[in-house]
Amino acid sequence: MSHRKTKKEKILSQQRSKNRTQQIKELQQLKHDLEIKIEKQKRENFKQLNIRNFKVFTSTCNFLAPFVISAGISVGLFRLFGGGLPFLSDEITKYKIYNLDFETKGYVTMDEEYRTNRWFDDSLPRNSLTIYTPWEQKDNQYVRLKREYDINSLTTLDLYNAVLAEDYEYIEENLKDYKEEKQVVSEIDSKISNDYFFEASLHILDKEDVLKYNETDLKNIIITIIELVLGLAIGGVVAYRRDYEYLYFLEEINDSYRCKIQATKLMQQELHETNETILSLTKRKGVKSK
């Protein structure tokens, strides 16, 4: 036997259905608003993510700056003084050096070597050349000339070989810059050879004659360790004295970003609950009373 609803029950049923419809409509509007807010917040979160990453990068650079600068200075100083670069096996270049100390019928010292041409050891000793001409008799006196030549840096062996051969003609033709002094005596020792007398000290860097070889692995390892330790030590001292609160800044940056992410999660949770409520009300609305 079917149970028929009374008029009052019908009115109450219609009222409840109307209320559910209105509630569903309001929830759907809320859902729509939440979806717009979430989408907008996601775009904002992506922007904030980039900002956070940039802040982390700049804070990290700020923290590492003393270490980078000190390491760069350490490497630069080692490089300047011939220490080489870390990690890489440097190519070492040495140039041929000629040294000659010469005196006519006296000492002759010749030395040849290869050495580096760094700023602190590439300055060669000053070149000097003094030549005394033979004594000439003039008016019961003997006269000779003393010539001190002004010699700049030498790049060829021409003068070097001319001095060894005591080739006065070559020197007279090619060297024009000198100071001259006339020497006069009343008599000379006849036992001493009366000829040109040379005094020379010559030093030549031949950049065409080069010796190249690679730095040894042991030297490279030692230099690398020293430069790293020195760079970290100096950087650590500077960082300590700066008192830069790197971890505090990182935590502050991440907290700010996490707050924005949490706000998005809360809206997503609210959206989920709204969808569940709409689904529940929709199902209830679809149930027909028997």
PDB file of C-alpha atoms in Angstrom, residues 37-262:
ATOM      1  CA  LYS A  37      42.036  32.576  -7.030  1.00  0.00           C
ATOM      2  CA  ILE A  38      44.038  29.339  -7.148  1.00  0.00           C
ATOM      3  CA  GLU A  39      45.046  29.897 -10.771  1.00  0.00           C
ATOM      4  CA  LYS A  40      46.048  33.465  -9.973  1.00  0.00           C
ATOM      5  CA  GLN A  41      47.935  32.300  -6.880  1.00  0.00           C
ATOM      6  CA  LYS A  42      49.786  29.637  -8.890  1.00  0.00           C
ATOM      7  CA  ARG A  43      51.032  32.302 -11.284  1.00  0.00           C
ATOM      8  CA  GLU A  44      52.037  34.399  -8.308  1.00  0.00           C
ATOM      9  CA  ASN A  45      53.767  31.387  -6.741  1.00  0.00           C
ATOM     10  CA  PHE A  46      55.771  30.815  -9.919  1.00  0.00           C
ATOM     11  CA  LYS A  47      56.817  34.462  -9.851  1.00  0.00           C
ATOM     12  CA  GLN A  48      57.689  34.191  -6.168  1.00  0.00           C
ATOM     13  CA  LEU A  49      59.661  31.005  -6.856  1.00  0.00           C
ATOM     14  CA  ASN A  50      61.862  32.895  -9.307  1.00  0.00           C
ATOM     15  CA  ILE A  51      62.221  35.742  -6.815  1.00  0.00           C
ATOM     16  CA  ARG A  52      63.124  33.272  -4.080  1.00  0.00           C
ATOM     17  CA  ASN A  53      65.700  31.558  -6.286  1.00  0.00           C
ATOM     18  CA  PHE A  54      67.204  34.915  -7.195  1.00  0.00           C
ATOM     19  CA  LYS A  55      67.384  35.926  -3.529  1.00  0.00           C
ATOM     20  CA  VAL A  56      68.995  32.591  -2.653  1.00  0.00           C
ATOM     21  CA  PHE A  57      71.494  33.072  -5.485  1.00  0.00           C
ATOM     22  CA  THR A  58      72.391  36.631  -4.447  1.00  0.00           C
ATOM     23  CA  SER A  59      72.646  35.641  -0.768  1.00  0.00           C
ATOM     24  CA  THR A  60      74.879  32.715  -1.696  1.00  0.00           C
ATOM     25  CA  CYS A  61      77.055  34.963  -3.869  1.00  0.00           C
ATOM     26  CA  ASN A  62      77.243  37.459  -1.021  1.00  0.00           C
ATOM     27  CA  PHE A  63      78.300  34.713   1.375  1.00  0.00           C
ATOM     28  CA  LEU A  64      80.822  33.190  -1.031  1.00  0.00           C
ATOM     29  CA  ALA A  65      82.237  36.542  -2.197  1.00  0.00           C
ATOM     30  CA  PRO A  66      85.094  36.623   0.394  1.00  0.00           C
ATOM     31  CA  PHE A  67      86.102  33.074  -0.548  1.00  0.00           C
ATOM     32  CA  VAL A  68      85.960  33.768  -4.292  1.00  0.00           C
ATOM     33  CA  ILE A  69      87.873  37.043  -3.980  1.00  0.00           C
ATOM     34  CA  SER A  70      90.514  35.584  -1.651  1.00  0.00           C
ATOM     35  CA  ALA A  71      90.899  32.533  -3.907  1.00  0.00           C
ATOM     36  CA  GLY A  72      91.273  34.805  -6.938  1.00  0.00           C
ATOM     37  CA  ILE A  73      93.878  36.926  -5.162  1.00  0.00           C
ATOM     38  CA  SER A  74      95.760  33.816  -4.001  1.00  0.00           C
ATOM     39  CA  VAL A  75      95.788  32.321  -7.492  1.00  0.00           C
ATOM     40  CA  GLY A  76      96.743  35.670  -9.010  1.00  0.00           C
ATOM     41  CA  LEU A  77      99.651  36.153  -6.609  1.00  0.00           C
ATOM     42  CA  PHE A  78     100.900  32.625  -7.158  1.00  0.00           C
ATOM     43  CA  ARG A  79     100.611  33.129 -10.905  1.00  0.00           C
ATOM     44  CA  LEU A  80     102.394  36.476 -10.659  1.00  0.00           C
ATOM     45  CA  PHE A  81     105.306  34.890  -8.835  1.00  0.00           C
ATOM     46  CA  GLY A  82     105.473  31.884 -11.140  1.00  0.00           C
ATOM     47  CA  GLY A  83     103.472  29.452  -9.011  1.00  0.00           C
ATOM     48  CA  GLY A  84     101.038  28.506 -11.754  1.00  0.00           C
ATOM     49  CA  LEU A  85      97.317  27.802 -11.802  1.00  0.00           C
ATOM     50  CA  PRO A  86      95.492  25.209  -9.668  1.00  0.00           C
ATOM     51  CA  PHE A  87      94.194  21.939 -11.153  1.00  0.00           C
ATOM     52  CA  LEU A  88      95.823  22.585 -14.544  1.00  0.00           C
ATOM     53  CA  SER A  89      99.320  21.474 -15.446  1.00  0.00           C
ATOM     54  CA  ASP A  90     100.949  24.691 -16.651  1.00  0.00           C
ATOM     55  CA  GLU A  91     103.315  24.903 -19.586  1.00  0.00           C
ATOM     56  CA  ILE A  92     106.606  26.388 -18.448  1.00  0.00           C
ATOM     57  CA  THR A  93     108.597  28.461 -20.939  1.00  0.00           C
ATOM     58  CA  LYS A  94     112.259  29.271 -20.481  1.00  0.00           C
ATOM     59  CA  TYR A  95     114.459  31.475 -22.647  1.00  0.00           C
ATOM     60  CA  LYS A  96     118.149  31.289 -23.459  1.00  0.00           C
ATOM     61  CA  ILE A  97     120.330  33.692 -21.484  1.00  0.00           C
ATOM     62  CA  TYR A  98     123.911  34.559 -22.497  1.00  0.00           C
ATOM     63  CA  ASN A  99     126.263  36.153 -19.980  1.00  0.00           C
ATOM     64  CA  LEU A 100     129.763  37.355 -20.829  1.00  0.00           C
ATOM     65  CA  ASP A 101     132.355  39.013 -18.603  1.00  0.00           C
ATOM     66  CA  PHE A 102     135.428  39.823 -20.671  1.00  0.00           C
ATOM     67  CA  GLU A 103     138.753  41.561 -20.225  1.00  0.00           C
ATOM     68  CA  THR A 104     141.539  41.648 -22.793  1.00  0.00           C
ATOM     69  CA  LYS A 105     144.314  39.211 -21.850  1.00  0.00           C
ATOM     70  CA  GLY A 106     142.527  38.744 -18.554  1.00  0.00           C
ATOM     71  CA  TYR A 107     139.493  36.857 -17.316  1.00  0.00           C
ATOM     72  CA  VAL A 108     136.788  35.587 -19.642  1.00  0.00           C
ATOM     73  CA  THR A 109     133.611  34.183 -18.139  1.00  0.00           C
ATOM     74  CA  MET A 110     130.917  32.825 -20.444  1.00  0.00           C
ATOM     75  CA  ASP A 111     127.653  31.415 -19.186  1.00  0.00           C
ATOM     76  CA  GLU A 112     124.583  30.123 -21.020  1.00  0.00           C
ATOM     77  CA  GLU A 113     121.363  29.043 -19.337  1.00  0.00           C
ATOM     78  CA  TYR A 114     117.617  28.752 -19.793  1.00  0.00           C
ATOM     79  CA  ARG A 115     115.391  30.609 -17.379  1.00  0.00           C
ATOM     80  CA  THR A 116     111.885  31.977 -17.067  1.00  0.00           C
ATOM     81  CA  ASN A 117     111.093  35.504 -18.148  1.00  0.00           C
ATOM     82  CA  ARG A 118     108.895  36.610 -15.242  1.00  0.00           C
ATOM     83  CA  TRP A 119     108.541  40.231 -14.163  1.00  0.00           C
ATOM     84  CA  PHE A 120     110.616  39.780 -11.013  1.00  0.00           C
ATOM     85  CA  ASP A 121     113.524  37.918 -12.594  1.00  0.00           C
ATOM     86  CA  ASP A 122     113.588  39.016 -16.233  1.00  0.00           C
ATOM     87  CA  SER A 123     115.684  42.108 -15.556  1.00  0.00           C
ATOM     88  CA  LEU A 124     119.196  41.328 -16.701  1.00  0.00           C
ATOM     89  CA  PRO A 125     122.256  43.013 -15.233  1.00  0.00           C
ATOM     90  CA  ARG A 126     123.271  46.250 -16.878  1.00  0.00           C
ATOM     91  CA  ASN A 127     125.381  45.906 -20.016  1.00  0.00           C
ATOM     92  CA  SER A 128     128.667  47.719 -20.088  1.00  0.00           C
ATOM     93  CA  LEU A 129     131.498  48.034 -22.569  1.00  0.00           C
ATOM     94  CA  THR A 130     134.660  50.063 -22.198  1.00  0.00           C
ATOM     95  CA  ILE A 131     137.398  50.190 -24.817  1.00  0.00           C
ATOM     96  CA  TYR A 132     140.828  51.784 -24.506  1.00  0.00           C
ATOM     97  CA  THR A 133     142.559  52.708 -27.758  1.00  0.00           C
ATOM     98  CA  PRO A 134     146.302  52.071 -28.170  1.00  0.00           C
ATOM     99  CA  TRP A 135     148.721  54.691 -26.787  1.00  0.00           C
ATOM    100  CA  GLU A 136     149.895  57.192 -29.352  1.00  0.00           C
ATOM    101  CA  GLN A 137     152.931  59.423 -28.848  1.00  0.00           C
ATOM    102  CA  LYS A 138     152.248  63.114 -29.321  1.00  0.00           C
ATOM    103  CA  ASP A 139     154.716  65.863 -28.320  1.00  0.00           C
ATOM    104  CA  ASN A 140     156.731  63.751 -25.895  1.00  0.00           C
ATOM    105  CA  GLN A 141     153.502  62.444 -24.334  1.00  0.00           C
ATOM    106  CA  TYR A 142     151.365  59.382 -24.794  1.00  0.00           C
ATOM    107  CA  VAL A 143     147.658  59.753 -25.469  1.00  0.00           C
ATOM    108  CA  ARG A 144     144.833  57.253 -25.672  1.00  0.00           C
ATOM    109  CA  LEU A 145     141.018  57.358 -25.610  1.00  0.00           C
ATOM    110  CA  LYS A 146     138.745  55.663 -23.131  1.00  0.00           C
ATOM    111  CA  ARG A 147     135.269  55.068 -24.525  1.00  0.00           C
ATOM    112  CA  GLU A 148     132.389  53.937 -22.347  1.00  0.00           C
ATOM    113  CA  TYR A 149     129.523  52.748 -24.546  1.00  0.00           C
ATOM    114  CA  ASP A 150     125.895  53.182 -23.619  1.00  0.00           C
ATOM    115  CA  ILE A 151     124.339  49.813 -24.414  1.00  0.00           C
ATOM    116  CA  ASN A 152     120.642  49.059 -24.107  1.00  0.00           C
ATOM    117  CA  SER A 153     119.201  45.559 -23.898  1.00  0.00           C
ATOM    118  CA  LEU A 154     120.659  43.227 -26.489  1.00  0.00           C
ATOM    119  CA  THR A 155     118.605  40.860 -28.634  1.00  0.00           C
ATOM    120  CA  THR A 156     121.317  39.416 -30.887  1.00  0.00           C
ATOM    121  CA  LEU A 157     124.759  37.915 -30.393  1.00  0.00           C
ATOM    122  CA  ASP A 158     126.493  40.294 -32.816  1.00  0.00           C
ATOM    123  CA  LEU A 159     128.102  42.497 -30.158  1.00  0.00           C
ATOM    124  CA  TYR A 160     128.705  39.430 -27.970  1.00  0.00           C
ATOM    125  CA  ASN A 161     130.759  37.790 -30.744  1.00  0.00           C
ATOM    126  CA  ALA A 162     132.480  41.064 -31.667  1.00  0.00           C
ATOM    127  CA  VAL A 163     133.739  41.499 -28.106  1.00  0.00           C
ATOM    128  CA  LEU A 164     134.983  37.899 -28.002  1.00  0.00           C
ATOM    129  CA  ALA A 165     136.864  38.531 -31.267  1.00  0.00           C
ATOM    130  CA  GLU A 166     137.936  42.005 -30.070  1.00  0.00           C
ATOM    131  CA  ASP A 167     136.581  43.328 -33.337  1.00  0.00           C
ATOM    132  CA  TYR A 168     137.005  47.051 -32.815  1.00  0.00           C
ATOM    133  CA  GLU A 169     135.991  47.898 -36.394  1.00  0.00           C
ATOM    134  CA  TYR A 170     132.521  46.364 -35.924  1.00  0.00           C
ATOM    135  CA  ILE A 171     132.039  48.272 -32.679  1.00  0.00           C
ATOM    136  CA  GLU A 172     133.224  51.548 -34.191  1.00  0.00           C
ATOM    137  CA  GLU A 173     130.812  51.157 -37.113  1.00  0.00           C
ATOM    138  CA  ASN A 174     127.755  50.108 -35.103  1.00  0.00           C
ATOM    139  CA  LEU A 175     128.003  51.766 -31.694  1.00  0.00           C
ATOM    140  CA  LYS A 176     127.820  55.541 -31.842  1.00  0.00           C
ATOM    141  CA  ASP A 177     126.588  56.376 -28.352  1.00  0.00           C
ATOM    142  CA  TYR A 178     129.478  56.631 -25.918  1.00  0.00           C
ATOM    143  CA  LYS A 179     131.297  58.884 -23.500  1.00  0.00           C
ATOM    144  CA  GLU A 180     134.899  59.624 -24.387  1.00  0.00           C
ATOM    145  CA  GLU A 181     137.769  60.499 -22.111  1.00  0.00           C
ATOM    146  CA  LYS A 182     141.276  61.430 -23.237  1.00  0.00           C
ATOM    147  CA  GLN A 183     144.060  60.004 -21.088  1.00  0.00           C
ATOM    148  CA  VAL A 184     147.587  61.453 -21.188  1.00  0.00           C
ATOM    149  CA  VAL A 185     150.761  60.074 -19.581  1.00  0.00           C
ATOM    150  CA  SER A 186     154.422  60.959 -19.923  1.00  0.00           C
ATOM    151  CA  GLU A 187     155.571  57.394 -20.444  1.00  0.00           C
ATOM    152  CA  ILE A 188     154.239  53.859 -20.816  1.00  0.00           C
ATOM    153  CA  ASP A 189     155.508  50.431 -19.865  1.00  0.00           C
ATOM    154  CA  SER A 190     157.069  48.984 -23.001  1.00  0.00           C
ATOM    155  CA  LYS A 191     156.511  45.461 -21.669  1.00  0.00           C
ATOM    156  CA  ILE A 192     152.739  45.870 -21.823  1.00  0.00           C
ATOM    157  CA  SER A 193     151.046  45.218 -25.156  1.00  0.00           C
ATOM    158  CA  ASN A 194     149.996  48.466 -26.718  1.00  0.00           C
ATOM    159  CA  ASP A 195     146.738  47.443 -28.389  1.00  0.00           C
ATOM    160  CA  TYR A 196     142.992  47.910 -27.987  1.00  0.00           C
ATOM    161  CA  PHE A 197     141.901  46.942 -24.500  1.00  0.00           C
ATOM    162  CA  PHE A 198     138.345  45.653 -23.899  1.00  0.00           C
ATOM    163  CA  GLU A 199     136.340  45.477 -20.673  1.00  0.00           C
ATOM    164  CA  ALA A 200     132.848  44.143 -21.154  1.00  0.00           C
ATOM    165  CA  SER A 201     129.914  42.751 -19.241  1.00  0.00           C
ATOM    166  CA  LEU A 202     127.146  41.659 -21.635  1.00  0.00           C
ATOM    167  CA  HIS A 203     123.848  39.905 -20.942  1.00  0.00           C
ATOM    168  CA  ILE A 204     121.455  38.786 -23.669  1.00  0.00           C
ATOM    169  CA  LEU A 205     117.942  37.311 -23.535  1.00  0.00           C
ATOM    170  CA  ASP A 206     117.275  35.359 -26.713  1.00  0.00           C
ATOM    171  CA  LYS A 207     113.503  34.975 -27.050  1.00  0.00           C
ATOM    172  CA  GLU A 208     113.917  32.940 -30.205  1.00  0.00           C
ATOM    173  CA  ASP A 209     115.706  30.165 -28.342  1.00  0.00           C
ATOM    174  CA  VAL A 210     112.951  28.672 -26.176  1.00  0.00           C
ATOM    175  CA  LEU A 211     112.672  25.621 -23.966  1.00  0.00           C
ATOM    176  CA  LYS A 212     109.132  24.449 -23.115  1.00  0.00           C
ATOM    177  CA  TYR A 213     107.948  21.678 -20.814  1.00  0.00           C
ATOM    178  CA  ASN A 214     104.933  20.824 -18.664  1.00  0.00           C
ATOM    179  CA  GLU A 215     104.756  21.354 -14.938  1.00  0.00           C
ATOM    180  CA  THR A 216     105.109  18.138 -12.929  1.00  0.00           C
ATOM    181  CA  ASP A 217     101.996  16.572 -11.381  1.00  0.00           C
ATOM    182  CA  LEU A 218     103.512  16.810  -7.904  1.00  0.00           C
ATOM    183  CA  LYS A 219     104.167  20.532  -8.244  1.00  0.00           C
ATOM    184  CA  ASN A 220     100.655  21.093  -9.597  1.00  0.00           C
ATOM    185  CA  ILE A 221      99.094  19.173  -6.675  1.00  0.00           C
ATOM    186  CA  ILE A 222     101.136  21.117  -4.123  1.00  0.00           C
ATOM    187  CA  ILE A 223     100.259  24.463  -5.713  1.00  0.00           C
ATOM    188  CA  THR A 224      96.565  23.510  -5.912  1.00  0.00           C
ATOM    189  CA  ILE A 225      96.448  22.520  -2.230  1.00  0.00           C
ATOM    190  CA  ILE A 226      98.289  25.643  -1.095  1.00  0.00           C
ATOM    191  CA  GLU A 227      96.080  27.973  -3.144  1.00  0.00           C
ATOM    192  CA  LEU A 228      92.864  26.286  -1.970  1.00  0.00           C
ATOM    193  CA  VAL A 229      93.887  26.281   1.692  1.00  0.00           C
ATOM    194  CA  LEU A 230      95.084  29.873   1.508  1.00  0.00           C
ATOM    195  CA  GLY A 231      91.936  31.021  -0.292  1.00  0.00           C
ATOM    196  CA  LEU A 232      89.609  29.237   2.156  1.00  0.00           C
ATOM    197  CA  ALA A 233      91.553  30.451   5.189  1.00  0.00           C
ATOM    198  CA  ILE A 234      91.556  34.104   4.150  1.00  0.00           C
ATOM    199  CA  GLY A 235      87.947  33.881   2.961  1.00  0.00           C
ATOM    200  CA  GLY A 236      86.914  32.248   6.250  1.00  0.00           C
ATOM    201  CA  VAL A 237      88.532  35.004   8.301  1.00  0.00           C
ATOM    202  CA  VAL A 238      86.860  37.719   6.208  1.00  0.00           C
ATOM    203  CA  ALA A 239      83.482  35.934   6.350  1.00  0.00           C
ATOM    204  CA  TYR A 240      83.754  35.575  10.118  1.00  0.00           C
ATOM    205  CA  ARG A 241      84.563  39.244  10.597  1.00  0.00           C
ATOM    206  CA  ARG A 242      81.687  40.247   8.296  1.00  0.00           C
ATOM    207  CA  ASP A 243      79.274  38.260  10.478  1.00  0.00           C
ATOM    208  CA  TYR A 244      76.958  37.674   7.508  1.00  0.00           C
ATOM    209  CA  GLU A 245      74.019  35.541   8.725  1.00  0.00           C
ATOM    210  CA  TYR A 246      73.694  33.447   5.595  1.00  0.00           C
ATOM    211  CA  LEU A 247      71.572  30.633   7.088  1.00  0.00           C
ATOM    212  CA  TYR A 248      69.232  33.142   8.730  1.00  0.00           C
ATOM    213  CA  PHE A 249      68.629  34.888   5.396  1.00  0.00           C
ATOM    214  CA  LEU A 250      67.996  31.557   3.651  1.00  0.00           C
ATOM    215  CA  GLU A 251      65.479  30.534   6.284  1.00  0.00           C
ATOM    216  CA  GLU A 252      63.722  33.903   6.035  1.00  0.00           C
ATOM    217  CA  ILE A 253      63.503  33.659   2.245  1.00  0.00           C
ATOM    218  CA  ASN A 254      62.169  30.085   2.355  1.00  0.00           C
ATOM    219  CA  ASP A 255      59.636  30.912   5.111  1.00  0.00           C
ATOM    220  CA  SER A 256      58.198  33.719   3.014  1.00  0.00           C
ATOM    221  CA  TYR A 257      57.855  31.400   0.026  1.00  0.00           C
ATOM    222  CA  ARG A 258      56.368  28.561   2.116  1.00  0.00           C
ATOM    223  CA  CYS A 259      53.645  30.918   3.397  1.00  0.00           C
ATOM    224  CA  LYS A 260      52.489  31.580  -0.149  1.00  0.00           C
ATOM    225  CA  ILE A 261      52.541  27.855  -0.975  1.00  0.00           C
ATOM    226  CA  GLN A 262      50.570  27.100   2.185  1.00  0.00           C
TER     227      GLN A 262
END
